[in-house]
Amino acid sequence: MQGLWAGLRGHVIVICALIGSAAWAVPAGAQPFPSRPITLVVPFAAGGPTDTLARILSERIAAQLHATVVVENVAGASGSIAGARVARATPDGTTITIGHWGTHVLNGAIFKLPYDVIADFEPVATIAMGTQLIVGRKSLEANNLKEMIAWLKASPGKATAGTAGAGTGAHVAGVFFKEKTGADFQFVPYRGAGPAMIDLVAGQIDIMFGQASNSLPQYKNGAIKAFAVTSPTRLASAPDIPTVDEAGLPGLYISYWHGIWAPKNTPKEIVTKLNAAFVAVLADPVVKQRFAELGQEIPPADQQSPSALGAFQKAETEKWWPIVKAADIKPE
């Protein structure tokens, strides 16, 4: 009997040793994702439209992934500081960014960046399709787009238009507006759309070409005037605002879409897991309602995939880069 127990004890020791060595052999990268908190980098100041979308999503993404999600605002240089931060991050899925038409298309045509807006990121999910509103301070004497253009032309170079920074979507839209109408005004760059909107409400600047998610709440509160939406159809959440076609400036269409990206070389299985979490959150009726209130349309599920975002971003780059370069838009 003692010999039997001795033999068994020897086998137990061998088995434990094998289990222990196997445990030590598991690489850190093989741990289930996510094993650490996830940082969602917002490339603009807190309170702006992109930040608002990020905060609506972050809590629900945390619940989907059973992880802590921290929203980090990295403002400056039209979002390119945040872009560089994420492009250099460890590609393990714990640092991702929310961005849009400006940060992941226009910036590549306007700035000399230390990264490539396409090649240095892995697309994760398309999350929203939005538009811009042409808005003005409440005390502006114009009451429609034609009157606003006439007011601008009556005092060339004196009016001010707030932007989220030189080269951002609001800046590009303003440049196109100038070319289309012949109006002249000065751009006032801010560190984000949120601070710019604060000054518009306060009457410190005259007009903005702002994302619907940033402008609609202030318009509905009666704090600013809205002259048109930059799309061929009216917003369901604000059907009283005319389209640019209806307001007398046909064809000035700008889609202010948003997406999620991870650093280049993030493993496919992690990108797939992140995408599944965002797709699930975007199907939430509460999220749909919140987005609609901000003038954001959630794309169909087949357009939310990593490959769909990658293809759409490439198509937008091919469309907008020649336009931006032909207009010789430069950082101010």
Coordinates of C-alpha atoms in Angstrom, one line a residue:
M1 CA 0.0 0.0 0.0
Q2 CA 2.8 2.4 0.8
G3 CA 4.4 1.7 -2.5
L4 CA 1.0 2.4 -4.2
W5 CA 0.7 5.8 -2.5
A6 CA 4.3 6.7 -3.3
G7 CA 3.7 5.9 -6.9
L8 CA 0.5 8.0 -7.0
R9 CA 2.3 10.9 -5.2
G10 CA 4.9 10.8 -7.9
H11 CA 2.3 11.0 -10.6
V12 CA 0.6 13.9 -8.9
I13 CA 3.9 15.8 -8.6
V14 CA 4.6 15.3 -12.3
I15 CA 1.1 16.4 -13.3
C16 CA 1.3 19.5 -11.1
A17 CA 4.7 20.3 -12.6
L18 CA 3.3 20.0 -16.1
I19 CA 0.3 22.2 -15.3
G20 CA 2.6 24.8 -13.7
S21 CA 5.0 24.8 -16.7
A22 CA 2.1 25.1 -19.1
A23 CA 0.7 28.1 -17.2
W24 CA 4.1 29.8 -17.3
A25 CA 4.3 29.1 -21.1
V26 CA 1.1 31.0 -21.9
P27 CA 2.2 34.3 -23.4
A28 CA 0.7 37.6 -22.0
G29 CA -0.8 38.4 -25.4
A30 CA -2.9 35.2 -25.2
Q31 CA -5.0 36.5 -22.3
P32 CA -8.7 36.9 -23.1
F33 CA -9.5 40.3 -24.5
P34 CA -10.1 42.7 -22.7
S35 CA -7.9 41.9 -19.8
R36 CA -7.2 45.6 -19.0
P37 CA -9.2 48.9 -19.2
I38 CA -10.0 50.3 -22.7
T39 CA -9.2 53.9 -23.5
L40 CA -11.5 55.5 -26.1
V41 CA -9.6 58.5 -27.4
V42 CA -11.7 61.5 -28.5
P43 CA -9.7 63.9 -30.7
F44 CA -11.5 67.0 -29.5
A45 CA -12.4 68.9 -26.3
A46 CA -15.0 67.6 -24.0
G47 CA -18.5 68.8 -24.7
G48 CA -18.2 68.7 -28.5
P49 CA -20.3 66.5 -30.9
T50 CA -17.7 63.7 -31.2
D51 CA -17.2 63.7 -27.4
T52 CA -21.0 63.5 -26.9
L53 CA -21.3 60.4 -29.2
A54 CA -18.3 58.8 -27.4
R55 CA -19.9 59.2 -24.0
I56 CA -23.2 57.8 -25.2
L57 CA -21.4 54.7 -26.4
S58 CA -18.7 54.2 -23.8
E59 CA -20.8 53.0 -20.8
R60 CA -22.7 50.6 -23.0
I61 CA -19.5 49.3 -24.7
A62 CA -18.1 48.7 -21.2
A63 CA -21.1 46.5 -20.4
Q64 CA -20.8 44.6 -23.6
L65 CA -17.1 43.8 -23.1
H66 CA -17.3 43.5 -19.3
A67 CA -14.5 46.0 -19.1
T68 CA -13.8 49.5 -17.9
V69 CA -13.9 52.1 -20.8
V70 CA -12.2 55.4 -20.2
V71 CA -12.9 58.4 -22.4
E72 CA -9.8 60.4 -23.0
N73 CA -10.0 63.9 -24.7
V74 CA -6.8 64.7 -26.6
A75 CA -7.6 68.0 -28.4
G76 CA -5.5 70.0 -30.7
A77 CA -4.3 70.3 -34.3
S78 CA -7.7 69.4 -35.8
G79 CA -7.6 65.9 -34.1
S80 CA -4.1 65.0 -35.4
I81 CA -2.5 65.0 -31.9
A82 CA -5.0 62.2 -30.9
G83 CA -4.4 60.5 -34.3
A84 CA -0.7 60.3 -33.6
R85 CA -1.3 59.1 -30.0
V86 CA -3.5 56.2 -31.2
A87 CA -1.3 55.3 -34.2
R88 CA 1.6 54.8 -31.8
A89 CA -0.3 52.9 -29.2
T90 CA 0.2 49.2 -28.6
P91 CA -2.0 47.3 -31.0
D92 CA -3.8 45.2 -28.4
G93 CA -7.3 46.7 -28.5
T94 CA -7.0 48.6 -25.3
T95 CA -6.5 52.0 -27.1
I96 CA -9.0 52.9 -29.8
T97 CA -10.3 56.2 -31.2
I98 CA -13.5 57.7 -32.4
G99 CA -13.0 59.9 -35.5
H100 CA -14.9 61.3 -38.5
W101 CA -14.7 62.7 -42.0
G102 CA -12.4 65.5 -40.8
T103 CA -9.9 63.5 -38.7
H104 CA -9.7 60.4 -41.0
V105 CA -10.1 62.0 -44.4
L106 CA -9.5 65.7 -44.6
N107 CA -6.5 65.8 -42.2
G108 CA -4.6 63.6 -44.6
A109 CA -5.0 66.2 -47.4
I110 CA -4.3 69.3 -45.3
F111 CA -1.6 68.5 -42.7
K112 CA 1.8 66.9 -42.8
L113 CA 1.0 64.1 -40.4
P114 CA 3.4 61.8 -38.6
Y115 CA 1.0 58.9 -39.6
D116 CA -1.1 57.8 -42.5
V117 CA -4.9 58.3 -41.9
I118 CA -5.6 54.9 -43.6
A119 CA -2.5 52.7 -43.4
D120 CA -1.8 53.3 -39.7
F121 CA -5.2 52.2 -38.4
E122 CA -7.5 49.2 -38.4
P123 CA -11.2 50.1 -39.1
V124 CA -13.5 48.8 -36.4
A125 CA -17.0 50.1 -37.0
T126 CA -19.0 52.8 -38.8
I127 CA -21.2 54.2 -36.1
A128 CA -23.1 57.2 -37.4
M129 CA -23.9 59.2 -40.6
G130 CA -24.6 62.9 -39.8
T131 CA -24.8 66.2 -41.5
Q132 CA -23.9 69.8 -40.8
L133 CA -26.1 72.7 -39.9
I134 CA -25.4 76.2 -41.1
V135 CA -26.2 78.2 -37.9
G136 CA -25.8 81.7 -36.5
R137 CA -26.0 83.6 -33.3
K138 CA -29.5 84.3 -32.0
S139 CA -29.2 88.0 -32.5
L140 CA -28.2 87.8 -36.1
E141 CA -30.6 89.9 -38.2
A142 CA -30.9 87.4 -40.9
N143 CA -33.8 84.9 -40.6
N144 CA -33.0 82.5 -43.6
L145 CA -30.0 81.5 -45.6
K146 CA -30.5 84.0 -48.4
E147 CA -30.7 86.8 -45.9
M148 CA -27.6 85.5 -44.1
I149 CA -25.6 85.5 -47.4
A150 CA -26.8 89.0 -48.1
W151 CA -25.8 90.1 -44.6
L152 CA -22.3 88.6 -45.1
K153 CA -21.8 90.3 -48.5
A154 CA -22.9 93.7 -47.1
S155 CA -19.9 93.7 -44.7
P156 CA -17.2 91.7 -46.4
G157 CA -14.5 90.3 -44.1
K158 CA -16.2 91.5 -40.9
A159 CA -18.3 88.5 -39.9
T160 CA -16.7 85.6 -37.9
A161 CA -17.2 81.8 -38.3
G162 CA -16.2 79.5 -35.5
T163 CA -14.4 76.2 -36.3
A164 CA -13.1 73.3 -34.3
G165 CA -9.6 74.2 -35.6
A166 CA -7.9 75.0 -38.9
G167 CA -8.5 72.3 -41.6
T168 CA -11.5 70.7 -39.8
G169 CA -14.8 69.9 -41.4
A170 CA -16.3 73.2 -40.3
H171 CA -13.3 75.0 -41.9
V172 CA -13.6 73.1 -45.1
A173 CA -17.3 73.6 -45.3
G174 CA -16.8 77.3 -44.7
V175 CA -14.3 77.5 -47.5
F176 CA -16.7 75.8 -49.9
F177 CA -19.5 78.1 -48.7
K178 CA -17.3 81.1 -49.5
E179 CA -16.5 79.8 -53.0
K180 CA -20.2 78.9 -53.7
T181 CA -21.6 82.2 -52.5
G182 CA -18.9 84.8 -52.9
A183 CA -19.4 85.8 -49.3
D184 CA -16.3 86.8 -47.2
F185 CA -15.8 86.3 -43.5
Q186 CA -13.0 85.4 -41.0
F187 CA -12.5 82.0 -39.5
V188 CA -12.0 81.7 -35.7
P189 CA -10.3 78.4 -34.8
Y190 CA -11.1 76.8 -31.4
R191 CA -9.8 73.6 -29.7
G192 CA -13.0 71.9 -30.4
A193 CA -16.6 72.4 -31.6
G194 CA -17.8 72.5 -28.0
P195 CA -15.9 75.7 -27.1
A196 CA -16.9 77.3 -30.5
M197 CA -20.5 76.6 -29.8
I198 CA -20.3 78.2 -26.4
D199 CA -19.0 81.4 -28.0
L200 CA -21.7 81.2 -30.7
V201 CA -24.4 81.0 -28.0
A202 CA -22.8 83.9 -26.2
G203 CA -22.8 86.0 -29.4
Q204 CA -19.0 86.2 -29.5
I205 CA -18.9 84.8 -33.1
D206 CA -21.5 85.1 -35.9
I207 CA -21.9 81.8 -37.7
M208 CA -20.8 78.2 -37.7
F209 CA -20.9 75.2 -40.0
G210 CA -21.4 72.7 -37.2
Q211 CA -22.2 69.1 -36.9
A212 CA -25.9 68.4 -36.2
S213 CA -25.0 66.7 -33.0
N214 CA -23.5 69.9 -31.6
S215 CA -25.9 72.4 -33.1
L216 CA -29.3 70.8 -32.8
P217 CA -29.6 70.9 -29.0
Q218 CA -28.8 74.6 -29.0
Y219 CA -31.2 75.3 -31.8
K220 CA -34.0 73.4 -30.1
N221 CA -33.3 75.4 -26.9
G222 CA -33.7 78.6 -28.9
A223 CA -30.1 79.6 -28.3
I224 CA -29.1 79.9 -31.9
K225 CA -30.6 80.2 -35.4
A226 CA -30.5 77.4 -38.0
F227 CA -30.5 78.3 -41.7
A228 CA -30.1 74.9 -43.5
V229 CA -28.9 71.3 -43.3
T230 CA -26.1 70.2 -45.7
S231 CA -28.0 67.2 -47.1
P232 CA -30.6 66.6 -49.7
T233 CA -33.2 65.6 -47.1
R234 CA -34.5 67.3 -43.9
L235 CA -33.6 65.9 -40.5
A236 CA -36.4 63.8 -38.9
S237 CA -35.5 65.3 -35.6
A238 CA -35.7 68.9 -36.9
P239 CA -38.1 68.8 -39.9
D240 CA -38.5 72.6 -39.8
I241 CA -34.9 73.3 -40.9
P242 CA -34.8 73.4 -44.7
T243 CA -32.2 71.6 -46.8
V244 CA -29.5 73.6 -48.7
D245 CA -31.4 72.9 -51.9
E246 CA -34.6 74.4 -50.4
A247 CA -32.7 77.3 -48.8
G248 CA -31.2 78.5 -52.1
L249 CA -27.8 76.8 -52.1
P250 CA -28.3 73.6 -54.0
G251 CA -25.7 70.8 -53.9
L252 CA -23.7 71.9 -50.8
Y253 CA -23.9 68.3 -49.4
I254 CA -21.5 67.3 -46.6
S255 CA -21.9 64.0 -44.7
Y256 CA -20.3 64.2 -41.3
W257 CA -19.9 60.4 -40.6
H258 CA -18.2 58.9 -37.5
G259 CA -16.2 55.7 -37.1
I260 CA -14.1 53.7 -34.6
W261 CA -10.5 52.8 -35.3
A262 CA -7.7 50.8 -33.6
P263 CA -3.9 51.0 -34.2
K264 CA -2.5 49.1 -37.2
N265 CA -1.8 45.4 -36.6
T266 CA -4.4 45.0 -33.9
P267 CA -5.2 41.3 -34.1
K268 CA -8.2 40.5 -36.3
E269 CA -10.0 38.6 -33.5
I270 CA -9.8 41.7 -31.2
V271 CA -11.1 43.9 -34.0
T272 CA -14.0 41.4 -34.6
K273 CA -14.8 41.4 -30.8
L274 CA -14.8 45.2 -30.7
N275 CA -17.0 45.5 -33.8
A276 CA -19.5 43.0 -32.3
A277 CA -19.7 45.1 -29.2
F278 CA -20.3 48.4 -31.1
V279 CA -22.9 46.7 -33.4
A280 CA -24.8 45.4 -30.4
V281 CA -24.8 48.9 -28.8
L282 CA -25.9 50.6 -32.0
A283 CA -28.9 48.3 -32.0
D284 CA -30.0 49.5 -28.6
P285 CA -33.3 51.5 -29.0
V286 CA -32.1 54.1 -26.4
V287 CA -28.9 54.7 -28.4
K288 CA -30.9 55.0 -31.6
Q289 CA -33.1 57.6 -29.9
R290 CA -30.2 59.6 -28.5
F291 CA -28.4 59.6 -31.8
A292 CA -31.6 60.7 -33.7
E293 CA -32.0 63.6 -31.3
L294 CA -28.5 64.7 -32.3
G295 CA -29.2 64.4 -36.0
Q296 CA -27.2 61.2 -36.4
E297 CA -28.4 58.3 -38.4
I298 CA -27.1 54.8 -37.5
P299 CA -26.1 53.0 -40.7
P300 CA -27.5 49.6 -41.6
A301 CA -25.7 46.6 -39.9
D302 CA -24.0 45.6 -43.1
Q303 CA -22.3 49.1 -43.3
Q304 CA -21.0 48.9 -39.7
S305 CA -18.4 46.2 -40.4
P306 CA -14.6 46.9 -40.4
S307 CA -14.4 46.2 -44.1
A308 CA -17.3 48.6 -44.9
L309 CA -15.7 51.4 -42.9
G310 CA -12.4 50.8 -44.6
A311 CA -14.0 50.9 -48.1
F312 CA -16.0 54.0 -47.3
Q313 CA -13.0 55.9 -45.8
K314 CA -11.0 55.1 -49.0
A315 CA -13.9 56.3 -51.2
E316 CA -14.2 59.5 -49.2
T317 CA -10.5 60.1 -49.5
E318 CA -10.6 59.7 -53.2
K319 CA -13.5 62.1 -53.4
W320 CA -12.4 64.8 -51.0
W321 CA -8.6 65.0 -51.3
P322 CA -8.6 66.4 -54.9
I323 CA -11.3 68.9 -53.9
V324 CA -9.4 70.1 -50.8
K325 CA -6.1 70.3 -52.6
A326 CA -7.6 72.2 -55.6
A327 CA -9.1 74.7 -53.1
D328 CA -5.5 75.0 -51.6
I329 CA -6.9 74.8 -48.0
K330 CA -4.1 75.3 -45.6
P331 CA -3.9 75.2 -41.8
E332 CA -4.3 78.7 -40.3

